[in-house]
mmCIF file of N, CA, C and O and ligand atoms in Angstrom:
data_model
loop_
_atom_site.group_PDB
_atom_site.id
_atom_site.type_symbol
_atom_site.label_atom_id
_atom_site.label_comp_id
_atom_site.label_asym_id
_atom_site.label_seq_id
_atom_site.Cartn_x
_atom_site.Cartn_y
_atom_site.Cartn_z
ATOM 1 N N MET A 1 15.133 2.446 -5.654
ATOM 2 C CA MET A 1 16.159 2.221 -6.763
ATOM 3 C C MET A 1 15.340 1.967 -8.010
ATOM 4 O O MET A 1 14.447 1.075 -8.069
ATOM 5 N N PRO A 2 15.574 2.724 -9.066
ATOM 6 C CA PRO A 2 14.660 2.433 -10.321
ATOM 7 C C PRO A 2 15.167 1.188 -10.971
ATOM 8 O O PRO A 2 16.276 0.822 -10.949
ATOM 9 N N LEU A 3 14.090 0.494 -11.437
ATOM 10 C CA LEU A 3 14.361 -0.767 -12.209
ATOM 11 C C LEU A 3 14.537 -0.492 -13.608
ATOM 12 O O LEU A 3 14.104 0.487 -14.179
ATOM 13 N N THR A 4 15.393 -1.248 -14.264
ATOM 14 C CA THR A 4 15.575 -1.211 -15.777
ATOM 15 C C THR A 4 14.292 -1.806 -16.323
ATOM 16 O O THR A 4 13.469 -2.404 -15.660
ATOM 17 N N HIS A 5 14.150 -1.424 -17.665
ATOM 18 C CA HIS A 5 12.912 -1.902 -18.342
ATOM 19 C C HIS A 5 12.910 -3.465 -18.279
ATOM 20 O O HIS A 5 11.821 -4.040 -18.106
ATOM 21 N N ASP A 6 14.072 -4.112 -18.504
ATOM 22 C CA ASP A 6 14.166 -5.546 -18.417
ATOM 23 C C ASP A 6 13.722 -6.052 -17.130
ATOM 24 O O ASP A 6 12.881 -7.040 -17.035
ATOM 25 N N GLU A 7 14.045 -5.520 -16.039
ATOM 26 C CA GLU A 7 13.696 -5.929 -14.756
ATOM 27 C C GLU A 7 12.157 -5.702 -14.483
ATOM 28 O O GLU A 7 11.498 -6.604 -13.925
ATOM 29 N N ILE A 8 11.631 -4.634 -14.908
ATOM 30 C CA ILE A 8 10.224 -4.447 -14.866
ATOM 31 C C ILE A 8 9.421 -5.443 -15.594
ATOM 32 O O ILE A 8 8.497 -6.125 -15.080
ATOM 33 N N GLU A 9 9.850 -5.774 -16.848
ATOM 34 C CA GLU A 9 9.213 -6.847 -17.608
ATOM 35 C C GLU A 9 9.209 -8.227 -16.945
ATOM 36 O O GLU A 9 8.263 -8.950 -16.973
ATOM 37 N N ARG A 10 10.406 -8.478 -16.361
ATOM 38 C CA ARG A 10 10.625 -9.701 -15.702
ATOM 39 C C ARG A 10 9.738 -9.851 -14.473
ATOM 40 O O ARG A 10 9.048 -10.854 -14.237
ATOM 41 N N LEU A 11 9.654 -8.772 -13.712
ATOM 42 C CA LEU A 11 8.782 -8.766 -12.542
ATOM 43 C C LEU A 11 7.336 -8.842 -13.041
ATOM 44 O O LEU A 11 6.485 -9.638 -12.248
ATOM 45 N N LEU A 12 6.937 -8.166 -13.992
ATOM 46 C CA LEU A 12 5.635 -8.315 -14.454
ATOM 47 C C LEU A 12 5.168 -9.683 -14.899
ATOM 48 O O LEU A 12 4.099 -10.241 -14.612
ATOM 49 N N GLY A 13 6.141 -10.306 -15.584
ATOM 50 C CA GLY A 13 5.998 -11.716 -16.059
ATOM 51 C C GLY A 13 5.818 -12.636 -14.829
ATOM 52 O O GLY A 13 4.980 -13.471 -14.849
ATOM 53 N N LEU A 14 6.632 -12.551 -13.852
ATOM 54 C CA LEU A 14 6.464 -13.348 -12.625
ATOM 55 C C LEU A 14 5.198 -13.160 -11.907
ATOM 56 O O LEU A 14 4.506 -14.113 -11.473
ATOM 57 N N ILE A 15 4.789 -11.888 -11.767
ATOM 58 C CA ILE A 15 3.519 -11.586 -11.022
ATOM 59 C C ILE A 15 2.416 -12.097 -11.843
ATOM 60 O O ILE A 15 1.365 -12.656 -11.415
ATOM 61 N N GLY A 16 2.468 -11.792 -13.216
ATOM 62 C CA GLY A 16 1.365 -12.242 -14.095
ATOM 63 C C GLY A 16 1.203 -13.704 -14.151
ATOM 64 O O GLY A 16 0.086 -14.211 -14.469
ATOM 65 N N ALA A 17 2.258 -14.382 -14.036
ATOM 66 C CA ALA A 17 2.325 -15.856 -14.045
ATOM 67 C C ALA A 17 1.478 -16.507 -12.882
ATOM 68 O O ALA A 17 1.054 -17.653 -12.983
ATOM 69 N N THR A 18 1.438 -15.909 -11.874
ATOM 70 C CA THR A 18 0.789 -16.316 -10.538
ATOM 71 C C THR A 18 -0.511 -15.625 -10.284
ATOM 72 O O THR A 18 -0.442 -14.488 -9.899
ATOM 73 N N GLU A 19 -1.617 -16.203 -10.465
ATOM 74 C CA GLU A 19 -2.854 -15.549 -10.259
ATOM 75 C C GLU A 19 -3.090 -15.306 -8.798
ATOM 76 O O GLU A 19 -2.643 -16.094 -7.937
ATOM 77 N N GLN A 20 -3.781 -14.181 -8.457
ATOM 78 C CA GLN A 20 -4.122 -13.919 -7.100
ATOM 79 C C GLN A 20 -2.891 -13.569 -6.253
ATOM 80 O O GLN A 20 -3.019 -13.609 -5.058
ATOM 81 N N ARG A 21 -1.788 -13.368 -6.830
ATOM 82 C CA ARG A 21 -0.596 -13.122 -6.036
ATOM 83 C C ARG A 21 -0.753 -11.740 -5.488
ATOM 84 O O ARG A 21 -1.071 -10.761 -6.169
ATOM 85 N N GLU A 22 -0.391 -11.569 -4.177
ATOM 86 C CA GLU A 22 -0.547 -10.194 -3.547
ATOM 87 C C GLU A 22 0.842 -9.622 -3.476
ATOM 88 O O GLU A 22 1.779 -10.269 -3.131
ATOM 89 N N LEU A 23 0.938 -8.343 -3.889
ATOM 90 C CA LEU A 23 2.301 -7.620 -3.816
ATOM 91 C C LEU A 23 2.554 -7.227 -2.383
ATOM 92 O O LEU A 23 1.579 -6.871 -1.733
ATOM 93 N N ASN A 24 3.748 -7.130 -2.022
ATOM 94 C CA ASN A 24 4.115 -6.306 -0.836
ATOM 95 C C ASN A 24 4.425 -4.884 -1.288
ATOM 96 O O ASN A 24 4.424 -4.548 -2.474
ATOM 97 N N CYS A 25 4.508 -4.012 -0.255
ATOM 98 C CA CYS A 25 4.721 -2.554 -0.624
ATOM 99 C C CYS A 25 6.002 -2.378 -1.446
ATOM 100 O O CYS A 25 5.922 -1.485 -2.386
ATOM 101 N N GLU A 26 7.016 -3.159 -1.208
ATOM 102 C CA GLU A 26 8.309 -2.951 -1.956
ATOM 103 C C GLU A 26 7.937 -3.234 -3.359
ATOM 104 O O GLU A 26 8.578 -2.446 -4.328
ATOM 105 N N GLU A 27 7.401 -4.416 -3.698
ATOM 106 C CA GLU A 27 7.066 -4.728 -5.155
ATOM 107 C C GLU A 27 6.143 -3.709 -5.741
ATOM 108 O O GLU A 27 6.336 -3.378 -6.865
ATOM 109 N N CYS A 28 5.226 -3.291 -4.960
ATOM 110 C CA CYS A 28 4.130 -2.368 -5.535
ATOM 111 C C CYS A 28 4.848 -1.060 -5.832
ATOM 112 O O CYS A 28 4.717 -0.578 -6.987
ATOM 113 N N LEU A 29 5.814 -0.549 -5.030
ATOM 114 C CA LEU A 29 6.468 0.740 -5.340
ATOM 115 C C LEU A 29 7.425 0.597 -6.544
ATOM 116 O O LEU A 29 7.786 1.558 -7.187
ATOM 117 N N ALA A 30 7.885 -0.605 -6.660
ATOM 118 C CA ALA A 30 8.818 -0.867 -7.836
ATOM 119 C C ALA A 30 8.027 -0.750 -9.165
ATOM 120 O O ALA A 30 8.611 -0.463 -10.141
ATOM 121 N N LEU A 31 6.795 -1.074 -9.030
ATOM 122 C CA LEU A 31 6.045 -1.104 -10.345
ATOM 123 C C LEU A 31 5.066 0.083 -10.485
ATOM 124 O O LEU A 31 4.533 0.286 -11.517
ATOM 125 N N VAL A 32 4.907 0.877 -9.411
ATOM 126 C CA VAL A 32 3.843 1.872 -9.526
ATOM 127 C C VAL A 32 4.071 2.946 -10.565
ATOM 128 O O VAL A 32 3.165 3.437 -11.158
ATOM 129 N N ALA A 33 5.300 3.239 -10.852
ATOM 130 C CA ALA A 33 5.650 4.221 -11.897
ATOM 131 C C ALA A 33 5.232 3.674 -13.205
ATOM 132 O O ALA A 33 4.615 4.333 -14.017
ATOM 133 N N GLU A 34 5.556 2.468 -13.508
ATOM 134 C CA GLU A 34 5.146 1.784 -14.695
ATOM 135 C C GLU A 34 3.615 1.806 -14.835
ATOM 136 O O GLU A 34 3.013 2.146 -15.896
ATOM 137 N N PHE A 35 2.856 1.564 -13.764
ATOM 138 C CA PHE A 35 1.530 1.443 -13.710
ATOM 139 C C PHE A 35 0.914 2.865 -14.081
ATOM 140 O O PHE A 35 0.054 2.953 -14.896
ATOM 141 N N ALA A 36 1.515 3.830 -13.468
ATOM 142 C CA ALA A 36 1.012 5.243 -13.572
ATOM 143 C C ALA A 36 1.174 5.774 -14.986
ATOM 144 O O ALA A 36 0.416 6.314 -15.596
ATOM 145 N N GLU A 37 2.382 5.455 -15.535
ATOM 146 C CA GLU A 37 2.729 5.821 -16.865
ATOM 147 C C GLU A 37 1.656 5.206 -17.904
ATOM 148 O O GLU A 37 1.164 5.784 -18.795
ATOM 149 N N ARG A 38 1.504 3.880 -17.687
ATOM 150 C CA ARG A 38 0.620 3.206 -18.648
ATOM 151 C C ARG A 38 -0.776 3.703 -18.587
ATOM 152 O O ARG A 38 -1.492 3.853 -19.542
ATOM 153 N N GLN A 39 -1.243 3.986 -17.391
ATOM 154 C CA GLN A 39 -2.561 4.492 -17.175
ATOM 155 C C GLN A 39 -2.695 5.800 -17.800
ATOM 156 O O GLN A 39 -3.672 6.054 -18.564
ATOM 157 N N LEU A 40 -1.703 6.649 -17.650
ATOM 158 C CA LEU A 40 -1.735 8.038 -18.266
ATOM 159 C C LEU A 40 -1.767 7.912 -19.831
ATOM 160 O O LEU A 40 -2.504 8.755 -20.386
ATOM 161 N N ALA A 41 -1.019 6.995 -20.286
ATOM 162 C CA ALA A 41 -0.896 6.766 -21.705
ATOM 163 C C ALA A 41 -2.177 6.074 -22.229
ATOM 164 O O ALA A 41 -2.216 5.970 -23.490
ATOM 165 N N GLY A 42 -3.033 5.668 -21.374
ATOM 166 C CA GLY A 42 -4.178 4.930 -21.912
ATOM 167 C C GLY A 42 -3.894 3.521 -22.329
ATOM 168 O O GLY A 42 -4.676 2.952 -23.082
ATOM 169 N N GLN A 43 -2.770 2.918 -21.942
ATOM 170 C CA GLN A 43 -2.482 1.699 -22.366
ATOM 171 C C GLN A 43 -3.132 0.669 -21.400
ATOM 172 O O GLN A 43 -3.448 0.917 -20.416
ATOM 173 N N PRO A 44 -3.393 -0.486 -22.104
ATOM 174 C CA PRO A 44 -4.043 -1.644 -21.275
ATOM 175 C C PRO A 44 -3.232 -2.014 -20.087
ATOM 176 O O PRO A 44 -1.915 -1.907 -20.150
ATOM 177 N N VAL A 45 -3.855 -2.294 -18.969
ATOM 178 C CA VAL A 45 -3.122 -2.665 -17.823
ATOM 179 C C VAL A 45 -2.689 -4.123 -17.914
ATOM 180 O O VAL A 45 -3.440 -5.052 -18.090
ATOM 181 N N ALA A 46 -1.282 -4.255 -17.840
ATOM 182 C CA ALA A 46 -0.834 -5.624 -18.070
ATOM 183 C C ALA A 46 -1.174 -6.493 -16.853
ATOM 184 O O ALA A 46 -1.541 -6.047 -15.783
ATOM 185 N N ALA A 47 -1.072 -7.855 -17.141
ATOM 186 C CA ALA A 47 -1.559 -8.788 -16.136
ATOM 187 C C ALA A 47 -0.995 -8.529 -14.771
ATOM 188 O O ALA A 47 -1.528 -8.511 -13.789
ATOM 189 N N GLY A 48 0.411 -8.368 -14.762
ATOM 190 C CA GLY A 48 1.095 -7.989 -13.486
ATOM 191 C C GLY A 48 0.719 -6.746 -12.902
ATOM 192 O O GLY A 48 0.938 -6.671 -11.622
ATOM 193 N N LEU A 49 0.188 -5.797 -13.611
ATOM 194 C CA LEU A 49 -0.060 -4.560 -13.060
ATOM 195 C C LEU A 49 -1.473 -4.595 -12.343
ATOM 196 O O LEU A 49 -1.727 -3.611 -11.591
ATOM 197 N N VAL A 50 -2.363 -5.543 -12.631
ATOM 198 C CA VAL A 50 -3.548 -5.750 -12.021
ATOM 199 C C VAL A 50 -3.194 -5.797 -10.480
ATOM 200 O O VAL A 50 -3.971 -5.277 -9.536
ATOM 201 N N ALA A 51 -2.227 -6.522 -10.202
ATOM 202 C CA ALA A 51 -1.849 -6.744 -8.734
ATOM 203 C C ALA A 51 -1.410 -5.406 -8.088
ATOM 204 O O ALA A 51 -1.677 -5.203 -7.026
ATOM 205 N N VAL A 52 -0.911 -4.591 -8.899
ATOM 206 C CA VAL A 52 -0.457 -3.157 -8.357
ATOM 207 C C VAL A 52 -1.795 -2.473 -8.071
ATOM 208 O O VAL A 52 -1.932 -1.833 -6.967
ATOM 209 N N GLU A 53 -2.745 -2.577 -8.947
ATOM 210 C CA GLU A 53 -4.045 -1.833 -8.767
ATOM 211 C C GLU A 53 -4.649 -2.350 -7.474
ATOM 212 O O GLU A 53 -5.186 -1.613 -6.724
ATOM 213 N N GLN A 54 -4.648 -3.720 -7.307
ATOM 214 C CA GLN A 54 -5.364 -4.254 -6.088
ATOM 215 C C GLN A 54 -4.604 -3.887 -4.777
ATOM 216 O O GLN A 54 -5.278 -3.577 -3.923
ATOM 217 N N HIS A 55 -3.226 -3.793 -4.943
ATOM 218 C CA HIS A 55 -2.616 -3.271 -3.826
ATOM 219 C C HIS A 55 -2.911 -1.870 -3.390
ATOM 220 O O HIS A 55 -3.109 -1.502 -2.237
ATOM 221 N N LEU A 56 -2.975 -1.009 -4.426
ATOM 222 C CA LEU A 56 -3.277 0.419 -4.197
ATOM 223 C C LEU A 56 -4.658 0.610 -3.483
ATOM 224 O O LEU A 56 -4.911 1.566 -2.840
ATOM 225 N N ALA A 57 -5.527 -0.369 -3.899
ATOM 226 C CA ALA A 57 -6.881 -0.267 -3.346
ATOM 227 C C ALA A 57 -6.882 -0.545 -1.940
ATOM 228 O O ALA A 57 -7.848 -0.113 -1.147
ATOM 229 N N VAL A 58 -5.912 -1.219 -1.402
ATOM 230 C CA VAL A 58 -5.898 -1.591 0.092
ATOM 231 C C VAL A 58 -4.728 -0.983 0.850
ATOM 232 O O VAL A 58 -4.795 -1.064 2.079
ATOM 233 N N CYS A 59 -3.793 -0.286 0.281
ATOM 234 C CA CYS A 59 -2.802 0.298 0.974
ATOM 235 C C CYS A 59 -2.610 1.810 0.724
ATOM 236 O O CYS A 59 -2.375 2.294 -0.356
ATOM 237 N N GLY A 60 -2.951 2.499 1.777
ATOM 238 C CA GLY A 60 -2.951 3.935 1.690
ATOM 239 C C GLY A 60 -1.596 4.595 1.405
ATOM 240 O O GLY A 60 -1.474 5.574 0.729
ATOM 241 N N GLU A 61 -0.520 3.902 1.998
ATOM 242 C CA GLU A 61 0.828 4.402 1.706
ATOM 243 C C GLU A 61 1.214 4.412 0.286
ATOM 244 O O GLU A 61 1.734 5.377 -0.131
ATOM 245 N N CYS A 62 0.972 3.284 -0.294
ATOM 246 C CA CYS A 62 1.378 3.082 -1.805
ATOM 247 C C CYS A 62 0.407 4.030 -2.643
ATOM 248 O O CYS A 62 0.866 4.507 -3.631
ATOM 249 N N ARG A 63 -0.839 4.114 -2.174
ATOM 250 C CA ARG A 63 -1.666 5.006 -3.033
ATOM 251 C C ARG A 63 -1.363 6.371 -3.034
ATOM 252 O O ARG A 63 -1.295 7.187 -4.046
ATOM 253 N N GLU A 64 -0.751 6.952 -1.856
ATOM 254 C CA GLU A 64 -0.252 8.296 -1.808
ATOM 255 C C GLU A 64 0.924 8.470 -2.765
ATOM 256 O O GLU A 64 1.040 9.422 -3.484
ATOM 257 N N GLU A 65 1.723 7.411 -2.717
ATOM 258 C CA GLU A 65 2.933 7.532 -3.682
ATOM 259 C C GLU A 65 2.474 7.506 -5.096
ATOM 260 O O GLU A 65 2.999 8.231 -6.019
ATOM 261 N N TYR A 66 1.502 6.669 -5.344
ATOM 262 C CA TYR A 66 0.828 6.609 -6.703
ATOM 263 C C TYR A 66 0.313 8.067 -7.158
ATOM 264 O O TYR A 66 0.506 8.488 -8.263
ATOM 265 N N GLU A 67 -0.500 8.661 -6.271
ATOM 266 C CA GLU A 67 -1.165 9.737 -6.559
ATOM 267 C C GLU A 67 -0.180 10.972 -6.721
ATOM 268 O O GLU A 67 -0.313 11.770 -7.722
ATOM 269 N N ALA A 68 0.933 10.972 -6.075
ATOM 270 C CA ALA A 68 1.976 11.933 -6.227
ATOM 271 C C ALA A 68 2.643 11.827 -7.512
ATOM 272 O O ALA A 68 2.947 12.769 -8.279
ATOM 273 N N LEU A 69 2.880 10.587 -7.956
ATOM 274 C CA LEU A 69 3.435 10.196 -9.196
ATOM 275 C C LEU A 69 2.624 10.702 -10.310
ATOM 276 O O LEU A 69 3.103 11.205 -11.265
ATOM 277 N N GLN A 70 1.274 10.325 -10.201
ATOM 278 C CA GLN A 70 0.342 10.687 -11.180
ATOM 279 C C GLN A 70 0.397 12.293 -11.389
ATOM 280 O O GLN A 70 0.277 12.690 -12.560
ATOM 281 N N ARG A 71 0.471 12.995 -10.270
ATOM 282 C CA ARG A 71 0.439 14.441 -10.488
ATOM 283 C C ARG A 71 1.751 14.877 -11.255
ATOM 284 O O ARG A 71 1.667 15.763 -12.022
ATOM 285 N N THR A 72 2.844 14.295 -10.800
ATOM 286 C CA THR A 72 4.119 14.629 -11.516
ATOM 287 C C THR A 72 4.027 14.348 -12.912
ATOM 288 O O THR A 72 4.440 15.208 -13.760
ATOM 289 N N LEU A 73 3.490 13.177 -13.337
ATOM 290 C CA LEU A 73 3.384 12.802 -14.700
ATOM 291 C C LEU A 73 2.526 13.789 -15.485
ATOM 292 O O LEU A 73 2.814 14.120 -16.596
ATOM 293 N N GLN A 74 1.286 14.122 -14.905
ATOM 294 C CA GLN A 74 0.421 14.982 -15.478
ATOM 295 C C GLN A 74 1.028 16.366 -15.753
ATOM 296 O O GLN A 74 0.783 17.052 -16.792
ATOM 297 N N GLU A 75 1.880 16.824 -14.747
ATOM 298 C CA GLU A 75 2.490 18.070 -14.941
ATOM 299 C C GLU A 75 3.500 18.120 -16.025
ATOM 300 O O GLU A 75 3.635 19.126 -16.823
ATOM 301 N N MET A 76 4.221 16.969 -16.184
ATOM 302 C CA MET A 76 5.207 16.788 -17.251
ATOM 303 C C MET A 76 4.509 16.815 -18.591
ATOM 304 O O MET A 76 5.178 17.247 -19.615
ATOM 305 N N ASP A 77 3.272 16.336 -18.581
ATOM 306 C CA ASP A 77 2.487 16.257 -19.855
ATOM 307 C C ASP A 77 2.021 17.639 -20.325
ATOM 308 O O ASP A 77 1.867 17.791 -21.475
ATOM 309 N N ASP A 78 1.923 18.584 -19.384
ATOM 310 C CA ASP A 78 1.269 19.831 -19.839
ATOM 311 C C ASP A 78 2.247 20.718 -20.506
ATOM 312 O O ASP A 78 3.380 20.682 -20.366
HETATM 313 ZN ZN1 LIG B 101 1.692 -0.779 -0.004
#
């Protein structure tokens, strides 16, 4: 289920407010599109998105999802 921009911002705020917070897969997948888009746009990684990066480093399932998204975004860019 896609999140609205407001929901994403709120989630990022929540995660960013708590250091060393680990995401579960559900939270990671909710934010991974935002993360991929910002990365592709060369925007700085927001505090809350660092947790996404950390989760992707340890979770192959979410990383696959992220890589698929990245490919889709790059194709849209061409
Ligand atoms: Zn995961």
